[in-house]
Amino acid sequence: ADDAALRGVSIASKVLMLRETPAGLSVARSLGLERTDTVVELERLRAIDGEPHVLVMSYLPAAMVPGLVGRDLSGSESLYRILREEYGLAIVSSRRRVEATVAGAREARLLRIERGDPLLVLRSIGFTTGQQPFDYFIAYHRGDRSAFEVELSMPLGPASSFEQVPMTGEGSAL
């Protein structure tokens, strides 16, 4: 939402699902929870300038966001703004992975593209202070409308190395 606002486009979300549910194995691993711990599961179809652009499934530890399931998260509301301002969660970092895939029947229908069209899948784990995971999301971006820009920098100090960090989730090869 913040990025769209900077680019001068309008963004709107349609909530497809908002509920509390047990985390399950994959989500629990991503959030450092037990699989029976409760998470808020939020699925939204996000449109830019009225055209479907991304299908996002977000998971948040329910204990960190009490009452979130009772909120109206449609329209232009920013989930991260709510997390920062209303729940006091300092969003300090995230680990993201981008993969290419093709649209299945459901993604194609919701994003108004053809089955088999290209998608960019963004998997992200967001961290608050103390490197505590606070959200895990999987976002299916239309391949014909999406691009990601990445900026890398080396930390100051002793030589560092890159490490392979597995991102759990459906279809992950790591």
XYZ file of N, CA and C in Angstrom:
522
model
N 0.832 -1.194 0.000
C 0.000 0.000 0.000
C 0.870 1.248 0.000
N 1.938 1.242 0.825
C 2.811 2.413 0.889
C 3.514 2.636 -0.448
N 3.966 1.556 -1.086
C 4.640 1.656 -2.371
C 3.691 2.199 -3.441
N 2.460 1.710 -3.457
C 1.470 2.186 -4.429
C 1.203 3.675 -4.252
N 1.097 4.111 -3.003
C 0.854 5.525 -2.730
C 2.011 6.380 -3.247
N 3.238 5.905 -3.073
C 4.402 6.643 -3.564
C 4.393 6.764 -5.083
N 3.841 5.756 -5.757
C 3.786 5.773 -7.218
C 2.548 6.498 -7.743
N 1.689 6.956 -6.841
C 0.517 7.713 -7.259
C -0.608 6.878 -7.842
N -0.683 5.619 -7.475
C -1.768 4.759 -7.956
C -2.682 4.421 -6.783
N -3.905 4.072 -7.102
C -4.835 3.699 -6.037
C -4.803 2.190 -5.839
N -4.894 1.800 -4.593
C -4.894 0.377 -4.269
C -6.142 0.060 -3.461
N -6.724 -1.095 -3.752
C -7.901 -1.537 -3.013
C -7.777 -3.036 -2.784
N -8.276 -3.466 -1.647
C -8.222 -4.884 -1.298
C -9.627 -5.423 -1.101
N -9.803 -6.655 -1.533
C -11.038 -7.387 -1.262
C -10.647 -8.570 -0.390
N -11.235 -8.655 0.799
C -10.929 -9.751 1.714
C -11.684 -10.997 1.256
N -10.942 -12.068 0.988
C -11.531 -13.342 0.580
C -11.687 -14.273 1.773
N -10.802 -14.112 2.771
C -10.865 -14.942 3.974
C -10.181 -14.194 5.117
N -10.789 -14.239 6.285
C -10.195 -13.678 7.487
C -10.707 -14.505 8.650
N -9.800 -15.298 9.242
C -10.207 -16.198 10.319
C -9.015 -16.548 11.189
N -9.325 -17.088 12.370
C -8.299 -17.675 13.221
C -8.329 -19.172 12.998
N -7.132 -19.774 12.905
C -7.019 -21.193 12.606
C -5.692 -21.709 13.166
N -5.577 -23.029 13.417
C -4.276 -23.565 13.827
C -3.234 -23.312 12.732
N -2.004 -23.056 13.139
C -0.953 -22.676 12.197
C -0.662 -23.744 11.151
N -0.663 -25.000 11.534
C -0.220 -26.036 10.606
C 1.299 -26.041 10.535
N 1.849 -27.065 9.943
C 3.296 -27.282 9.953
C 4.088 -26.194 9.225
N 3.745 -25.905 7.990
C 4.508 -24.952 7.184
C 4.486 -23.547 7.778
N 3.306 -23.068 8.145
C 3.174 -21.728 8.715
C 3.870 -21.675 10.070
N 3.710 -22.705 10.883
C 4.353 -22.747 12.199
C 5.869 -22.651 12.063
N 6.437 -23.378 11.127
C 7.896 -23.303 10.914
C 8.312 -21.893 10.531
N 7.555 -21.264 9.650
C 7.899 -19.922 9.181
C 7.819 -18.886 10.290
N 6.876 -19.057 11.222
C 6.659 -18.080 12.280
C 7.262 -18.472 13.624
N 7.938 -19.614 13.670
C 8.539 -20.063 14.929
C 7.500 -20.433 15.973
N 6.405 -21.029 15.528
C 5.303 -21.411 16.410
C 5.167 -22.921 16.459
N 4.297 -23.388 17.338
C 3.873 -24.783 17.326
C 2.748 -24.884 16.291
N 2.615 -26.027 15.658
C 1.597 -26.149 14.609
C 0.171 -26.032 15.125
N -0.026 -26.216 16.421
C -1.363 -26.057 17.003
C -1.627 -24.634 17.481
N -0.598 -23.770 17.472
C -0.801 -22.368 17.851
C -1.754 -21.709 16.866
N -2.507 -20.758 17.345
C -3.492 -20.079 16.516
C -2.856 -18.921 15.754
N -3.193 -18.836 14.472
C -2.763 -17.720 13.637
C -3.992 -17.061 13.023
N -3.821 -15.816 12.643
C -4.825 -15.134 11.838
C -4.447 -15.400 10.388
N -5.393 -15.935 9.636
C -5.203 -16.217 8.214
C -6.015 -15.182 7.446
N -5.335 -14.424 6.617
C -5.957 -13.346 5.850
C -5.621 -13.521 4.383
N -6.648 -13.699 3.567
C -6.446 -13.774 2.122
C -7.122 -12.565 1.491
N -6.341 -11.828 0.695
C -6.867 -10.628 0.038
C -6.497 -10.619 -1.436
N -7.417 -10.113 -2.230
C -7.165 -9.832 -3.635
C -6.942 -8.333 -3.721
N -5.761 -7.934 -4.145
C -5.414 -6.514 -4.179
C -5.421 -6.030 -5.620
N -6.039 -4.882 -5.818
C -6.153 -4.285 -7.155
C -5.430 -2.951 -7.172
N -4.819 -2.654 -8.292
C -4.180 -1.365 -8.513
C -4.947 -0.676 -9.630
N -5.388 0.533 -9.336
C -6.212 1.300 -10.275
C -7.364 0.460 -10.818
N -7.977 -0.334 -9.938
C -9.165 -1.108 -10.276
C -8.917 -2.436 -10.957
N -7.674 -2.782 -11.253
C -7.367 -4.041 -11.927
C -6.676 -5.003 -10.970
N -7.183 -6.267 -10.868
C -6.544 -7.244 -9.974
C -5.056 -7.382 -10.276
N -4.263 -7.329 -9.232
C -2.811 -7.322 -9.405
C -2.107 -8.419 -8.625
N -2.575 -8.692 -7.381
C -1.875 -9.658 -6.536
C -2.863 -10.350 -5.602
N -2.668 -11.634 -5.421
C -3.434 -12.444 -4.486
C -2.494 -12.769 -3.326
N -2.865 -12.350 -2.109
C -1.975 -12.469 -0.953
C -2.629 -13.273 0.152
N -1.898 -14.262 0.663
C -2.313 -15.019 1.839
C -1.318 -14.682 2.942
N -1.815 -14.049 4.023
C -0.974 -13.644 5.149
C -1.326 -14.455 6.384
N -0.312 -14.727 7.189
C -0.483 -15.441 8.452
C 0.221 -14.649 9.538
N -0.476 -14.400 10.644
C 0.081 -13.658 11.768
C -0.239 -14.407 13.061
N 0.702 -14.474 14.010
C 0.389 -15.118 15.292
C -0.790 -14.396 15.954
N -1.861 -15.112 16.236
C -3.072 -14.497 16.787
C -2.793 -13.798 18.112
N -1.870 -14.319 18.900
C -1.559 -13.708 20.192
C -0.979 -12.301 20.031
N -0.371 -12.008 18.885
C 0.231 -10.695 18.658
C -0.771 -9.681 18.112
N -1.908 -10.158 17.594
C -2.869 -9.263 16.942
C -4.299 -9.544 17.404
N -4.551 -9.476 18.725
C -5.904 -9.775 19.204
C -6.930 -8.825 18.584
N -8.052 -9.412 18.149
C -9.127 -8.614 17.574
C -8.989 -8.308 16.106
N -7.889 -8.706 15.482
C -7.696 -8.383 14.057
C -8.785 -8.993 13.181
N -9.268 -10.180 13.540
C -10.288 -10.824 12.699
C -11.597 -10.046 12.685
N -11.802 -9.157 13.616
C -13.006 -8.348 13.640
C -12.891 -7.058 12.846
N -11.735 -6.807 12.245
C -11.481 -5.574 11.515
C -11.930 -5.669 10.060
N -12.258 -4.538 9.485
C -12.523 -4.458 8.051
C -11.195 -4.149 7.372
N -10.633 -5.126 6.694
C -9.330 -4.966 6.047
C -9.460 -4.823 4.537
N -10.650 -4.479 4.088
C -10.846 -4.248 2.660
C -10.558 -2.783 2.355
N -10.684 -2.416 1.111
C -10.412 -1.035 0.712
C -8.931 -0.771 0.615
N -8.528 0.421 1.005
C -7.124 0.812 0.845
C -6.324 0.700 2.139
N -6.907 0.113 3.162
C -6.244 -0.019 4.464
C -4.941 -0.810 4.341
N -3.879 -0.317 4.976
C -2.577 -0.977 4.988
C -2.467 -1.862 6.226
N -2.271 -3.155 6.017
C -2.102 -4.081 7.133
C -0.887 -3.691 7.960
N 0.225 -3.342 7.310
C 1.425 -2.976 8.054
C 1.226 -1.696 8.860
N 0.425 -0.756 8.369
C 0.137 0.448 9.139
C -0.611 0.071 10.418
N -1.595 -0.816 10.287
C -2.351 -1.277 11.458
C -1.420 -1.968 12.445
N -0.536 -2.820 11.948
C 0.377 -3.542 12.830
C 1.306 -2.585 13.568
N 1.800 -1.565 12.852
C 2.698 -0.581 13.478
C 1.952 0.303 14.474
N 0.886 0.916 14.010
C 0.231 1.962 14.787
C -0.730 1.441 15.850
N -1.423 0.358 15.581
C -2.431 -0.096 16.522
C -1.972 -1.258 17.404
N -1.004 -2.032 16.914
C -0.498 -3.149 17.718
C 0.918 -2.906 18.223
N 1.499 -1.779 17.840
C 2.827 -1.419 18.332
C 3.937 -2.328 17.864
N 3.751 -2.993 16.733
C 4.781 -3.898 16.218
C 5.767 -3.119 15.357
N 6.991 -3.019 15.829
C 8.046 -2.381 15.057
C 8.492 -3.366 13.983
N 8.310 -3.004 12.748
C 8.683 -3.881 11.640
C 10.125 -3.548 11.278
N 11.044 -4.439 11.673
C 12.463 -4.102 11.534
C 13.150 -4.765 10.350
N 12.651 -5.911 9.900
C 13.282 -6.567 8.755
C 12.350 -7.634 8.194
N 12.716 -8.117 7.039
C 11.993 -9.250 6.460
C 12.947 -10.030 5.574
N 12.611 -11.274 5.372
C 13.368 -12.159 4.490
C 12.399 -12.554 3.389
N 12.782 -12.296 2.146
C 11.869 -12.534 1.033
C 12.521 -13.388 -0.037
N 11.675 -14.144 -0.685
C 12.115 -15.015 -1.777
C 11.139 -14.822 -2.925
N 11.654 -14.642 -4.125
C 10.820 -14.472 -5.312
C 11.039 -15.676 -6.222
N 9.943 -16.259 -6.677
C 9.987 -17.405 -7.581
C 9.064 -17.146 -8.759
N 9.352 -17.781 -9.868
C 8.457 -17.726 -11.026
C 7.585 -18.978 -11.014
N 6.349 -18.814 -11.409
C 5.429 -19.942 -11.535
C 4.384 -19.581 -12.576
N 3.398 -20.440 -12.741
C 2.296 -20.154 -13.660
C 0.984 -20.212 -12.896
N 0.013 -19.499 -13.402
C -1.291 -19.411 -12.744
C -2.065 -20.707 -12.873
N -2.601 -21.160 -11.745
C -3.554 -22.258 -11.746
C -4.937 -21.690 -12.021
N -5.930 -22.551 -12.002
C -7.301 -22.125 -12.331
C -7.797 -21.033 -11.378
N -7.576 -21.199 -10.084
C -8.079 -20.222 -9.106
C -7.376 -18.876 -9.244
N -6.050 -18.891 -9.313
C -5.309 -17.640 -9.472
C -5.708 -16.926 -10.761
N -5.840 -17.681 -11.830
C -6.228 -17.085 -13.117
C -7.599 -16.416 -13.022
N -8.552 -17.099 -12.401
C -9.904 -16.533 -12.282
C -9.887 -15.252 -11.455
N -9.217 -15.285 -10.302
C -9.206 -14.121 -9.416
C -8.414 -12.946 -9.988
N -7.302 -13.231 -10.646
C -6.445 -12.171 -11.192
C -6.840 -11.767 -12.616
N -7.863 -12.418 -13.150
C -8.367 -12.141 -14.507
C -7.266 -12.274 -15.563
N -6.596 -13.423 -15.494
C -5.586 -13.780 -16.481
C -5.905 -15.195 -16.946
N -5.130 -15.707 -17.871
C -5.336 -17.062 -18.380
C -4.591 -18.066 -17.518
N -5.167 -19.247 -17.391
C -4.468 -20.340 -16.717
C -3.159 -20.589 -17.464
N -2.070 -20.722 -16.726
C -0.759 -20.915 -17.338
C 0.015 -19.630 -17.570
N -0.627 -18.471 -17.362
C 0.090 -17.199 -17.493
C 1.133 -17.093 -16.380
N 2.181 -16.320 -16.609
C 3.249 -16.213 -15.616
C 2.826 -15.445 -14.369
N 3.322 -15.918 -13.237
C 3.151 -15.257 -11.949
C 4.514 -15.157 -11.276
N 4.694 -14.127 -10.489
C 5.840 -14.037 -9.595
C 5.303 -14.288 -8.193
N 5.887 -15.253 -7.508
C 5.456 -15.597 -6.159
C 6.471 -15.019 -5.183
N 5.971 -14.204 -4.282
C 6.802 -13.601 -3.254
C 6.436 -14.242 -1.929
N 7.418 -14.850 -1.285
C 7.238 -15.430 0.050
C 8.043 -14.570 1.009
N 7.426 -14.177 2.111
C 8.083 -13.246 3.023
C 7.814 -13.616 4.470
N 8.854 -13.469 5.284
C 8.725 -13.567 6.727
C 9.173 -12.217 7.269
N 8.264 -11.547 7.990
C 8.583 -10.252 8.574
C 8.957 -10.420 10.038
N 9.895 -9.588 10.488
C 10.403 -9.685 11.852
C 10.218 -8.366 12.585
N 9.872 -8.473 13.854
C 9.805 -7.325 14.741
C 11.050 -7.342 15.614
N 11.106 -6.493 16.605
C 12.296 -6.407 17.449
C 12.655 -7.774 18.026
N 13.945 -7.996 18.212
C 14.423 -9.276 18.712
C 14.348 -10.384 17.683
N 14.212 -10.001 16.408
C 14.100 -10.964 15.299
C 12.945 -11.939 15.506
N 11.867 -11.474 16.121
C 10.683 -12.310 16.325
C 9.802 -12.236 15.078
N 9.512 -13.385 14.451
C 8.628 -13.371 13.280
C 7.222 -12.899 13.674
N 6.658 -11.998 12.867
C 5.310 -11.527 13.147
C 4.361 -11.736 11.980
N 4.907 -11.979 10.789
C 4.003 -12.324 9.684
C 4.724 -13.151 8.644
N 3.944 -13.982 7.999
C 4.420 -14.804 6.887
C 3.381 -14.636 5.800
N 3.824 -14.262 4.599
C 2.853 -14.167 3.523
C 3.374 -14.772 2.237
N 2.419 -15.185 1.424
C 2.683 -15.681 0.079
C 1.846 -14.808 -0.842
N 2.493 -14.149 -1.792
C 1.804 -13.233 -2.693
C 2.026 -13.664 -4.138
N 0.929 -13.841 -4.866
C 0.969 -14.216 -6.271
C 0.752 -12.957 -7.108
N 1.832 -12.448 -7.688
C 1.800 -11.226 -8.489
C 1.672 -11.572 -9.972
N 0.806 -10.856 -10.662
C 0.694 -11.031 -12.112
C 2.044 -10.773 -12.765
N 2.476 -11.706 -13.597
C 3.765 -11.573 -14.267
C 3.795 -10.479 -15.306
N 2.630 -10.109 -15.843
C 2.584 -9.071 -16.867
C 2.519 -7.669 -16.275
N 2.431 -7.550 -14.957
C 2.280 -6.235 -14.323
C 3.246 -6.022 -13.158
N 4.157 -6.948 -12.927
C 4.980 -6.878 -11.717
C 6.458 -6.872 -12.030
N 7.192 -6.165 -11.197
C 8.653 -6.177 -11.216
C 9.110 -5.925 -9.790
N 10.230 -6.495 -9.422
C 10.790 -6.289 -8.100
C 12.175 -5.693 -8.244
N 12.456 -4.717 -7.435
C 13.775 -4.109 -7.409
C 14.415 -4.463 -6.080
N 15.648 -4.927 -6.121
C 16.338 -5.374 -4.918
C 17.615 -4.571 -4.762
N 17.839 -4.072 -3.568
C 19.069 -3.359 -3.272
C 19.835 -4.166 -2.235
N 21.082 -4.468 -2.525
C 21.922 -5.235 -1.612
C 23.038 -4.352 -1.103
N 23.423 -4.553 0.137
C 24.558 -3.829 0.677
C 25.316 -4.760 1.608
N 26.593 -4.536 1.690
C 27.430 -5.332 2.575
C 27.463 -4.659 3.937
N 27.328 -5.431 5.006
C 27.414 -4.827 6.341
C 28.827 -4.326 6.604
N 28.928 -3.287 7.400
C 30.239 -2.784 7.794
C 30.824 -3.721 8.836
N 32.114 -3.845 8.844
C 32.754 -4.687 9.849
C 33.444 -5.869 9.208
N 33.641 -6.943 9.977
C 34.358 -8.114 9.473
C 33.697 -8.671 8.215
N 34.482 -9.377 7.438
C 33.967 -9.992 6.213
C 32.742 -10.831 6.537
N 31.788 -10.781 5.667
C 30.567 -11.550 5.890
C 30.391 -12.542 4.756
N 29.498 -13.447 4.954
C 29.219 -14.437 3.921
C 27.724 -14.557 3.750
N 27.336 -15.055 2.613
C 25.921 -15.290 2.364
C 25.603 -16.702 2.802
N 24.439 -16.881 3.370
C 24.022 -18.221 3.747
C 22.681 -18.495 3.091
N 22.477 -19.731 2.759
C 21.201 -20.130 2.174
C 20.187 -20.289 3.291
N 19.111 -19.536 3.218
C 18.078 -19.567 4.245
C 16.818 -20.151 3.636
N 16.389 -21.315 4.104
C 15.199 -21.918 3.513
C 13.944 -21.127 3.867
N 13.063 -20.990 2.890
C 11.748 -20.401 3.093
C 10.780 -21.554 2.967
N 10.060 -21.820 4.014
C 9.116 -22.927 3.977
C 7.872 -22.513 3.222
N 7.144 -23.478 2.799
C 5.892 -23.179 2.123
C 5.648 -24.130 0.978
N 4.463 -24.114 0.511
C 4.041 -24.988 -0.564
C 4.891 -24.752 -1.792
N 5.407 -25.806 -2.364
C 6.181 -25.711 -3.586
C 7.643 -25.348 -3.374
N 8.069 -25.118 -2.151
C 9.442 -24.728 -1.902
C 10.358 -25.929 -2.079
N 11.444 -25.705 -2.802
C 12.389 -26.789 -3.051
C 13.478 -26.823 -1.992
N 13.477 -25.871 -1.088
C 14.543 -25.837 -0.076
C 14.160 -26.603 1.148
